[in-house]
Amino acid sequence: MLEGILIGLTAALTPFNLMMVIMGCVVGTFIGMLPGLGPMSIIAIMIPVAIGIGDPTAALILLSGVYYGAIFGGSTSSILLNAPGVAGTVATSFDGYPMARKGQAGKALTIAAISSFAGGTIGAILLMIFAPALSTVALLFHSAEYFALMVVGLSAIAAFAGTGQVAKALMMTLLGLMLGTVGEGALSNTPRFTFGMMELQTGFSFITLAMAMFALPEALFLVMNPARAATGESGKITGLRITGAEARKIAPVIGRQSVQGFFIGVLPGAGATIASFLGYAVERNIAKGAEQEEFGKGSIKGLAAPETANNAACTGSFVPLLTLGIPGSGTTAILLGALLALNVTPGPRLMTDTPEVFWAVIISMYLGNLVLLILNLPLIPYIAKILTIPRTFLIPFILFFTLMGSYLGQNNSTELLILVGFGVVATILRFADFPLAPLLIGFILGTMLENNFARAMQLYGGFDFILERPMTMALLVVALILVVLPSYRGYRARKRAEGVADGD
């Protein structure tokens, strides 16, 4: 390993490759800040540039920088505008945006930057240490295990259900799963629930649904509540630094989620989205008393957890890509295509045939995370000033990025009609106090859940795969615990309250 690190340092520290690291991080960060243009889009656009470079090492360093830079920068629009354009930063908005509404936008961006840096850096260290061994672990996961892993992801609904809202959260999750079935089926290319509309052949766009659930209702709320629009608390930006007490509070969260996020990222098909949701769910479930109640209202732990987990998972996703040649997500699938176009074949022999590519990418991740921290921290006061814009001007700004993000996602005008329709429904659901996060979780994980379930059923001819594969059973038990634990806690809290009342 020491020899590999020296090879990586030699390759990564050349002036040209350093320039590629910086360029990738800058492009990725600013693209990540724009709702609707996620890492998949920009990496696809950058592939001709990467191929034009000619050097596979420099090209992969550039594309990798764009990837983790976009995840790093994606928190900005989630925190400031409640408009997550990247699936991996949806959970960031749950506590990041409430913090911005309280006038703590600067602090929220600082926490996001530090958490992202820590998650990415620790993930890079773990990648360097465990990549060869974890490649064999990833091979143990088949369709049955991925199905169970998706169920664990769906069990995160417990983290988004407030007191007495478990039933509402379950209903919204089921609605999300139903929306995920629109389009071509898992076992055939036959369209379902499209009502003869060609535009729905590929299903609903994540970008459109994310904008409809979060950004559009926020703009409509501002329109319907002029007092809130005129005197928003977020117009005043104070407290860009975090205190020592806050740093000590989030340090264990960052440590736990760096490790958990990395190992989730290692699993092909999991990635930053599931890591961020599970990170948020775990931290909320292990929090106690007042800290747990703070989640969803501006908790610094609730912000640090998904930001750490998604960046660590982003790094972890390079394990199956580089050591097995298996893309773990749409973004890494595009990276795989770029590698093949550059005549580099990822797989078990990559570390021996072209070690300079493998190790240079890992070393560049250290450098890239440092560049991202240096790039983002000084810009926080200026980025946060977006919230000093009068709300009457900010509403058209939010609407513009919402509409443009949705249109660019599918490049057809029907998406705008779907966006407005879902946006109105989401606004009504918010008035009825239904949590919107479970719907998006159900939608994002629903397709992967269905595909893996269908493959497992085909392979085993029924539900036998649950009993025949111990890892599948173990993951389903974990999912059950995640769902039951909050209800049990609530039951114990009620019993204690009744005991106190009887004592009085």
CSV table of C-alpha atoms in Angstrom, one decimal, residues 35-392:
chain,number,residue,atom,x,y,z
A,35,PRO,CA,-31.0,23.1,-8.9
A,36,GLY,CA,-31.6,20.8,-11.8
A,37,LEU,CA,-28.0,20.4,-13.0
A,38,GLY,CA,-26.7,17.5,-11.0
A,39,PRO,CA,-23.4,15.6,-11.3
A,40,MET,CA,-24.8,13.2,-14.0
A,41,SER,CA,-25.6,16.0,-16.4
A,42,ILE,CA,-22.3,17.8,-16.0
A,43,ILE,CA,-20.1,14.7,-16.1
A,44,ALA,CA,-21.9,13.7,-19.3
A,45,ILE,CA,-21.1,17.1,-20.7
A,46,MET,CA,-17.5,16.9,-19.5
A,47,ILE,CA,-16.7,13.5,-21.0
A,48,PRO,CA,-15.6,14.9,-24.4
A,49,VAL,CA,-13.3,17.3,-22.5
A,50,ALA,CA,-11.9,14.4,-20.5
A,51,ILE,CA,-11.3,12.3,-23.6
A,52,GLY,CA,-9.7,15.2,-25.3
A,53,ILE,CA,-7.1,15.4,-22.5
A,54,GLY,CA,-5.8,12.0,-23.5
A,55,ASP,CA,-4.2,11.1,-20.2
A,56,PRO,CA,-6.6,8.6,-18.4
A,57,THR,CA,-5.2,9.7,-15.0
A,58,ALA,CA,-5.8,13.4,-15.5
A,59,ALA,CA,-9.2,12.7,-17.1
A,60,LEU,CA,-10.5,10.6,-14.2
A,61,ILE,CA,-9.1,13.1,-11.7
A,62,LEU,CA,-11.1,15.8,-13.5
A,63,LEU,CA,-14.4,13.8,-13.6
A,64,SER,CA,-14.0,12.6,-10.0
A,65,GLY,CA,-13.5,16.3,-8.9
A,66,VAL,CA,-16.7,17.3,-10.7
A,67,TYR,CA,-18.6,14.4,-9.0
A,68,TYR,CA,-17.7,15.1,-5.4
A,69,GLY,CA,-17.6,18.8,-6.0
A,70,ALA,CA,-21.3,18.7,-7.2
A,71,ILE,CA,-22.3,16.7,-4.1
A,72,PHE,CA,-20.3,19.2,-1.9
A,73,GLY,CA,-21.9,22.2,-3.6
A,74,GLY,CA,-25.4,20.7,-3.8
A,75,SER,CA,-26.1,21.7,-0.2
A,76,THR,CA,-26.1,25.4,-1.0
A,77,SER,CA,-29.4,25.5,-2.9
A,78,SER,CA,-30.9,23.0,-0.4
A,79,ILE,CA,-30.0,25.3,2.6
A,80,LEU,CA,-30.7,28.7,1.1
A,81,LEU,CA,-33.7,28.0,-1.3
A,82,ASN,CA,-35.1,24.7,-0.1
A,83,ALA,CA,-34.5,23.5,-3.7
A,84,PRO,CA,-32.4,20.3,-3.7
A,85,GLY,CA,-31.4,19.6,-7.3
A,86,VAL,CA,-29.3,16.6,-6.3
A,87,ALA,CA,-30.9,13.5,-4.7
A,88,GLY,CA,-28.0,13.2,-2.2
A,89,THR,CA,-28.8,16.6,-0.7
A,90,VAL,CA,-32.5,16.3,-0.2
A,91,ALA,CA,-32.0,15.3,3.5
A,92,THR,CA,-29.8,18.4,3.9
A,93,SER,CA,-32.8,20.7,3.4
A,94,PHE,CA,-34.7,19.1,6.3
A,95,ASP,CA,-32.7,21.1,8.9
A,96,GLY,CA,-30.5,23.3,6.7
A,97,TYR,CA,-33.4,25.4,5.4
A,98,PRO,CA,-35.0,25.9,8.8
A,99,MET,CA,-31.7,27.1,10.0
A,100,ALA,CA,-31.6,29.6,7.2
A,101,ARG,CA,-35.1,30.8,8.0
A,102,LYS,CA,-33.9,31.4,11.6
A,103,GLY,CA,-31.1,33.7,10.3
A,104,GLN,CA,-28.4,31.1,10.6
A,105,ALA,CA,-27.7,30.6,6.9
A,106,GLY,CA,-24.0,31.3,7.4
A,107,LYS,CA,-23.7,28.8,10.2
A,108,ALA,CA,-25.6,26.2,8.2
A,109,LEU,CA,-23.3,26.6,5.2
A,110,THR,CA,-20.2,26.4,7.5
A,111,ILE,CA,-21.5,23.2,9.1
A,112,ALA,CA,-22.3,21.8,5.7
A,113,ALA,CA,-18.8,22.6,4.4
A,114,ILE,CA,-17.0,21.2,7.4
A,115,SER,CA,-19.1,18.0,7.4
A,116,SER,CA,-18.6,17.5,3.7
A,117,PHE,CA,-14.9,18.0,4.0
A,118,ALA,CA,-14.7,15.5,7.0
A,119,GLY,CA,-16.9,12.9,5.3
A,120,GLY,CA,-15.0,13.1,2.0
A,121,THR,CA,-11.5,13.0,3.7
A,122,ILE,CA,-12.3,10.2,6.1
A,123,GLY,CA,-13.9,8.3,3.1
A,124,ALA,CA,-10.7,8.7,1.1
A,125,ILE,CA,-8.7,7.3,4.0
A,126,LEU,CA,-11.0,4.3,4.3
A,127,LEU,CA,-11.0,3.9,0.5
A,128,MET,CA,-7.2,3.7,0.6
A,129,ILE,CA,-7.2,1.1,3.4
A,130,PHE,CA,-10.1,-1.1,2.6
A,131,ALA,CA,-10.6,-0.9,-1.2
A,132,PRO,CA,-9.0,-4.3,-2.0
A,133,ALA,CA,-10.8,-6.1,0.8
A,134,LEU,CA,-14.2,-4.4,0.3
A,135,SER,CA,-14.3,-5.4,-3.3
A,136,THR,CA,-14.9,-9.0,-2.2
A,137,VAL,CA,-17.6,-7.9,0.3
A,138,ALA,CA,-19.4,-6.1,-2.5
A,139,LEU,CA,-19.5,-9.3,-4.5
A,140,LEU,CA,-21.6,-11.0,-1.7
A,141,PHE,CA,-24.5,-8.6,-2.4
A,142,HIS,CA,-27.0,-9.9,-4.9
A,143,SER,CA,-30.5,-8.8,-5.9
A,144,ALA,CA,-32.0,-10.2,-2.6
A,145,GLU,CA,-29.6,-8.1,-0.5
A,146,TYR,CA,-30.2,-5.0,-2.5
A,147,PHE,CA,-33.9,-5.4,-2.1
A,148,ALA,CA,-33.5,-5.7,1.7
A,149,LEU,CA,-31.1,-2.7,1.6
A,150,MET,CA,-33.8,-0.6,-0.1
A,151,VAL,CA,-36.3,-1.7,2.6
A,152,VAL,CA,-33.8,-0.4,5.2
A,153,GLY,CA,-33.7,2.9,3.3
A,154,LEU,CA,-37.5,3.1,3.3
A,155,SER,CA,-37.6,2.4,7.0
A,156,ALA,CA,-36.0,5.9,7.3
A,157,ILE,CA,-39.6,7.2,7.3
A,158,ALA,CA,-39.5,6.8,11.0
A,159,ALA,CA,-37.0,9.6,11.2
A,160,PHE,CA,-39.4,12.0,9.3
A,161,ALA,CA,-42.5,11.2,11.3
A,162,GLY,CA,-43.2,13.6,14.1
A,163,THR,CA,-45.2,12.7,17.2
A,164,GLY,CA,-48.4,10.9,16.1
A,165,GLN,CA,-47.5,11.2,12.4
A,166,VAL,CA,-46.3,7.7,11.7
A,167,ALA,CA,-49.5,6.8,9.8
A,168,LYS,CA,-49.2,10.0,7.7
A,169,ALA,CA,-45.5,9.2,6.9
A,170,LEU,CA,-46.5,5.7,5.8
A,171,MET,CA,-49.2,7.0,3.5
A,172,MET,CA,-46.7,9.5,1.9
A,173,THR,CA,-44.2,6.7,1.5
A,174,LEU,CA,-46.8,4.5,-0.3
A,175,LEU,CA,-47.7,7.5,-2.5
A,176,GLY,CA,-44.0,7.9,-3.4
A,177,LEU,CA,-43.8,4.1,-4.2
A,178,MET,CA,-46.8,4.4,-6.4
A,179,LEU,CA,-45.4,7.4,-8.3
A,180,GLY,CA,-42.2,5.3,-8.8
A,181,THR,CA,-44.2,2.7,-10.7
A,182,VAL,CA,-45.2,5.1,-13.5
A,183,GLY,CA,-43.3,4.3,-16.7
A,184,GLU,CA,-41.7,1.0,-18.0
A,185,GLY,CA,-42.0,-2.0,-15.7
A,186,ALA,CA,-39.1,-3.8,-14.0
A,187,LEU,CA,-39.7,-7.1,-15.9
A,188,SER,CA,-40.7,-5.7,-19.3
A,189,ASN,CA,-40.5,-2.6,-21.4
A,190,THR,CA,-44.3,-2.3,-21.3
A,191,PRO,CA,-45.4,1.2,-20.1
A,192,ARG,CA,-47.6,1.4,-17.0
A,193,PHE,CA,-50.0,4.1,-15.7
A,194,THR,CA,-48.9,6.5,-18.5
A,195,PHE,CA,-52.5,7.2,-19.7
A,196,GLY,CA,-51.2,7.1,-23.3
A,197,MET,CA,-48.8,10.0,-22.7
A,198,MET,CA,-45.4,9.4,-24.4
A,199,GLU,CA,-43.8,11.9,-22.0
A,200,LEU,CA,-44.5,9.5,-19.0
A,201,GLN,CA,-42.9,6.5,-20.8
A,202,THR,CA,-39.7,6.9,-18.7
A,203,GLY,CA,-41.6,7.8,-15.5
A,204,PHE,CA,-41.6,11.0,-13.5
A,205,SER,CA,-38.3,12.9,-13.2
A,206,PHE,CA,-36.7,13.1,-9.8
A,207,ILE,CA,-35.7,16.8,-10.4
A,208,THR,CA,-39.4,17.7,-11.2
A,209,LEU,CA,-40.7,15.9,-8.1
A,210,ALA,CA,-38.0,17.3,-5.8
A,211,MET,CA,-38.7,20.8,-7.0
A,212,ALA,CA,-42.5,20.3,-6.7
A,213,MET,CA,-42.2,18.9,-3.1
A,214,PHE,CA,-39.8,21.6,-1.7
A,215,ALA,CA,-39.0,24.6,-3.8
A,216,LEU,CA,-42.4,25.4,-5.4
A,217,PRO,CA,-44.5,25.1,-2.2
A,218,GLU,CA,-42.0,27.5,-0.5
A,219,ALA,CA,-42.4,30.1,-3.3
A,220,LEU,CA,-46.2,29.7,-3.1
A,221,PHE,CA,-46.1,30.1,0.7
A,222,LEU,CA,-44.2,33.3,0.3
A,223,VAL,CA,-46.8,34.5,-2.2
A,224,MET,CA,-49.7,33.6,0.0
A,225,ASN,CA,-48.1,35.1,3.1
A,226,PRO,CA,-46.8,38.6,2.2
A,227,ALA,CA,-45.9,39.3,5.9
A,228,ARG,CA,-43.5,36.3,5.9
A,229,ALA,CA,-42.1,37.4,2.5
A,230,ALA,CA,-41.5,41.0,3.7
A,231,THR,CA,-40.0,40.2,7.1
A,232,GLY,CA,-38.4,36.9,6.8
A,233,GLU,CA,-36.0,36.2,9.7
A,234,SER,CA,-33.5,34.8,7.2
A,235,GLY,CA,-32.8,38.3,5.8
A,236,LYS,CA,-30.4,38.9,8.7
A,237,ILE,CA,-27.2,36.9,8.5
A,238,THR,CA,-25.2,36.4,11.7
A,239,GLY,CA,-23.1,33.8,13.3
A,240,LEU,CA,-21.0,32.5,10.4
A,241,ARG,CA,-18.7,30.6,12.8
A,242,ILE,CA,-19.6,27.6,14.9
A,243,THR,CA,-18.8,27.6,18.6
A,244,GLY,CA,-16.6,25.0,20.4
A,245,ALA,CA,-19.7,23.5,22.0
A,246,GLU,CA,-21.4,23.1,18.6
A,247,ALA,CA,-18.2,21.5,17.2
A,248,ARG,CA,-18.1,19.0,20.0
A,249,LYS,CA,-21.8,18.3,19.4
A,250,ILE,CA,-21.4,17.4,15.8
A,251,ALA,CA,-18.0,15.7,16.0
A,252,PRO,CA,-19.4,12.2,17.0
A,253,VAL,CA,-22.1,12.6,14.3
A,254,ILE,CA,-19.4,13.3,11.7
A,255,GLY,CA,-17.3,10.3,12.9
A,256,ARG,CA,-20.2,7.9,12.8
A,257,GLN,CA,-21.6,9.0,9.5
A,258,SER,CA,-18.3,9.1,7.7
A,259,VAL,CA,-17.9,5.4,8.4
A,260,GLN,CA,-21.5,4.4,7.8
A,261,GLY,CA,-21.8,6.6,4.7
A,262,PHE,CA,-18.6,5.1,3.2
A,263,PHE,CA,-19.7,1.5,3.7
A,264,ILE,CA,-23.1,2.2,2.2
A,265,GLY,CA,-21.4,3.9,-0.8
A,266,VAL,CA,-19.3,0.7,-1.3
A,267,LEU,CA,-22.5,-1.3,-2.1
A,268,PRO,CA,-23.3,-1.0,-5.8
A,269,GLY,CA,-26.8,0.5,-6.2
A,270,ALA,CA,-26.8,2.3,-2.8
A,271,GLY,CA,-24.8,5.5,-3.1
A,272,ALA,CA,-25.1,9.0,-1.6
A,273,THR,CA,-28.9,9.3,-1.6
A,274,ILE,CA,-29.5,6.2,0.6
A,275,ALA,CA,-26.5,7.1,2.8
A,276,SER,CA,-27.8,10.6,3.4
A,277,PHE,CA,-31.3,9.4,4.3
A,278,LEU,CA,-30.0,6.6,6.6
A,279,GLY,CA,-27.5,8.9,8.2
A,280,TYR,CA,-30.3,11.3,9.1
A,281,ALA,CA,-32.6,8.5,10.3
A,282,VAL,CA,-29.9,6.9,12.5
A,283,GLU,CA,-28.9,10.2,14.1
A,284,ARG,CA,-32.5,11.2,14.8
A,285,ASN,CA,-33.3,7.8,16.3
A,286,ILE,CA,-30.3,7.7,18.6
A,287,ALA,CA,-30.9,11.4,19.7
A,288,LYS,CA,-32.8,11.8,23.0
A,289,GLY,CA,-35.4,14.2,24.4
A,290,ALA,CA,-35.1,17.8,23.2
A,291,GLU,CA,-32.4,17.0,20.7
A,292,GLN,CA,-34.7,14.6,18.9
A,293,GLU,CA,-37.5,17.1,18.9
A,294,GLU,CA,-35.1,19.7,17.2
A,295,PHE,CA,-34.7,17.5,14.1
A,296,GLY,CA,-36.6,19.1,11.2
A,297,LYS,CA,-36.6,22.5,12.9
A,298,GLY,CA,-32.9,23.4,12.5
A,299,SER,CA,-30.9,20.8,14.3
A,300,ILE,CA,-27.1,21.1,13.6
A,301,LYS,CA,-26.9,17.3,14.0
A,302,GLY,CA,-29.6,16.8,11.5
A,303,LEU,CA,-27.6,19.0,9.0
A,304,ALA,CA,-24.2,17.4,9.7
A,305,ALA,CA,-25.4,13.8,9.4
A,306,PRO,CA,-26.6,13.7,5.7
A,307,GLU,CA,-23.8,16.1,4.6
A,308,THR,CA,-21.2,13.9,6.0
A,309,ALA,CA,-22.8,10.6,4.9
A,310,ASN,CA,-23.4,11.7,1.3
A,311,ASN,CA,-19.8,12.8,0.7
A,312,ALA,CA,-18.4,9.7,2.4
A,313,ALA,CA,-20.7,7.5,0.3
A,314,CYS,CA,-19.6,9.4,-2.9
A,315,THR,CA,-16.0,8.4,-2.1
A,316,GLY,CA,-17.1,4.8,-1.2
A,317,SER,CA,-18.8,4.4,-4.6
A,318,PHE,CA,-15.4,4.3,-6.2
A,319,VAL,CA,-14.7,0.9,-4.6
A,320,PRO,CA,-17.0,-1.1,-6.8
A,321,LEU,CA,-16.3,1.1,-9.8
A,322,LEU,CA,-12.5,0.8,-9.7
A,323,THR,CA,-12.0,-2.7,-8.2
A,324,LEU,CA,-15.0,-4.5,-9.8
A,325,GLY,CA,-16.0,-2.4,-12.8
A,326,ILE,CA,-19.5,-2.2,-11.3
A,327,PRO,CA,-21.2,1.2,-11.4
A,328,GLY,CA,-23.0,1.9,-8.1
A,329,SER,CA,-25.2,4.7,-9.5
A,330,GLY,CA,-26.1,6.6,-12.7
A,331,THR,CA,-23.1,9.0,-12.1
A,332,THR,CA,-20.6,6.2,-11.6
A,333,ALA,CA,-22.1,4.4,-14.7
A,334,ILE,CA,-21.2,7.5,-16.7
A,335,LEU,CA,-17.7,7.5,-15.1
A,336,LEU,CA,-17.4,3.8,-16.2
A,337,GLY,CA,-18.2,4.8,-19.8
A,338,ALA,CA,-15.6,7.5,-19.6
A,339,LEU,CA,-12.9,5.0,-18.3
A,340,LEU,CA,-13.7,2.5,-21.1
A,341,ALA,CA,-13.5,5.3,-23.7
A,342,LEU,CA,-10.0,6.1,-22.3
A,343,ASN,CA,-9.0,2.5,-22.8
A,344,VAL,CA,-8.9,1.8,-19.0
A,345,THR,CA,-10.6,-1.3,-17.9
A,346,PRO,CA,-11.7,-1.1,-14.2
A,347,GLY,CA,-11.7,-4.4,-12.3
A,348,PRO,CA,-9.5,-6.5,-10.0
A,349,ARG,CA,-6.5,-6.0,-12.2
A,350,LEU,CA,-6.6,-2.2,-12.3
A,351,MET,CA,-4.4,-1.9,-9.2
A,352,THR,CA,-1.7,-4.0,-10.8
A,353,ASP,CA,-2.0,-3.1,-14.5
A,354,THR,CA,-2.4,0.7,-14.1
A,355,PRO,CA,-1.7,1.5,-10.4
A,356,GLU,CA,-1.0,5.2,-11.2
A,357,VAL,CA,-4.7,5.6,-12.2
A,358,PHE,CA,-6.1,3.9,-9.1
A,359,TRP,CA,-3.8,5.6,-6.5
A,360,ALA,CA,-3.8,9.0,-8.2
A,361,VAL,CA,-7.6,9.2,-8.0
A,362,ILE,CA,-7.5,8.4,-4.3
A,363,ILE,CA,-4.7,10.9,-3.5
A,364,SER,CA,-6.6,13.5,-5.7
A,365,MET,CA,-9.6,13.1,-3.4
A,366,TYR,CA,-7.6,14.3,-0.4
A,367,LEU,CA,-6.5,17.3,-2.4
A,368,GLY,CA,-9.9,17.9,-3.8
A,369,ASN,CA,-11.6,17.9,-0.4
A,370,LEU,CA,-9.0,20.4,0.8
A,371,VAL,CA,-9.6,22.6,-2.3
A,372,LEU,CA,-13.4,22.4,-1.8
A,373,LEU,CA,-13.0,23.6,1.8
A,374,ILE,CA,-10.7,26.4,0.9
A,375,LEU,CA,-13.0,27.4,-2.0
A,376,ASN,CA,-16.3,27.3,0.0
A,377,LEU,CA,-15.4,28.7,3.5
A,378,PRO,CA,-14.3,32.1,2.3
A,379,LEU,CA,-17.3,32.4,0.0
A,380,ILE,CA,-19.9,31.6,2.7
A,381,PRO,CA,-20.6,35.2,3.7
A,382,TYR,CA,-21.2,36.1,0.0
A,383,ILE,CA,-23.3,33.0,-0.8
A,384,ALA,CA,-25.4,33.6,2.3
A,385,LYS,CA,-26.2,37.1,1.1
A,386,ILE,CA,-28.7,35.6,-1.3
A,387,LEU,CA,-31.0,35.6,1.7
A,388,THR,CA,-30.7,39.4,2.1
A,389,ILE,CA,-32.5,39.8,-1.2
A,390,PRO,CA,-36.0,41.1,-0.5
A,391,ARG,CA,-38.5,38.2,-0.6
A,392,THR,CA,-40.5,40.0,-3.4
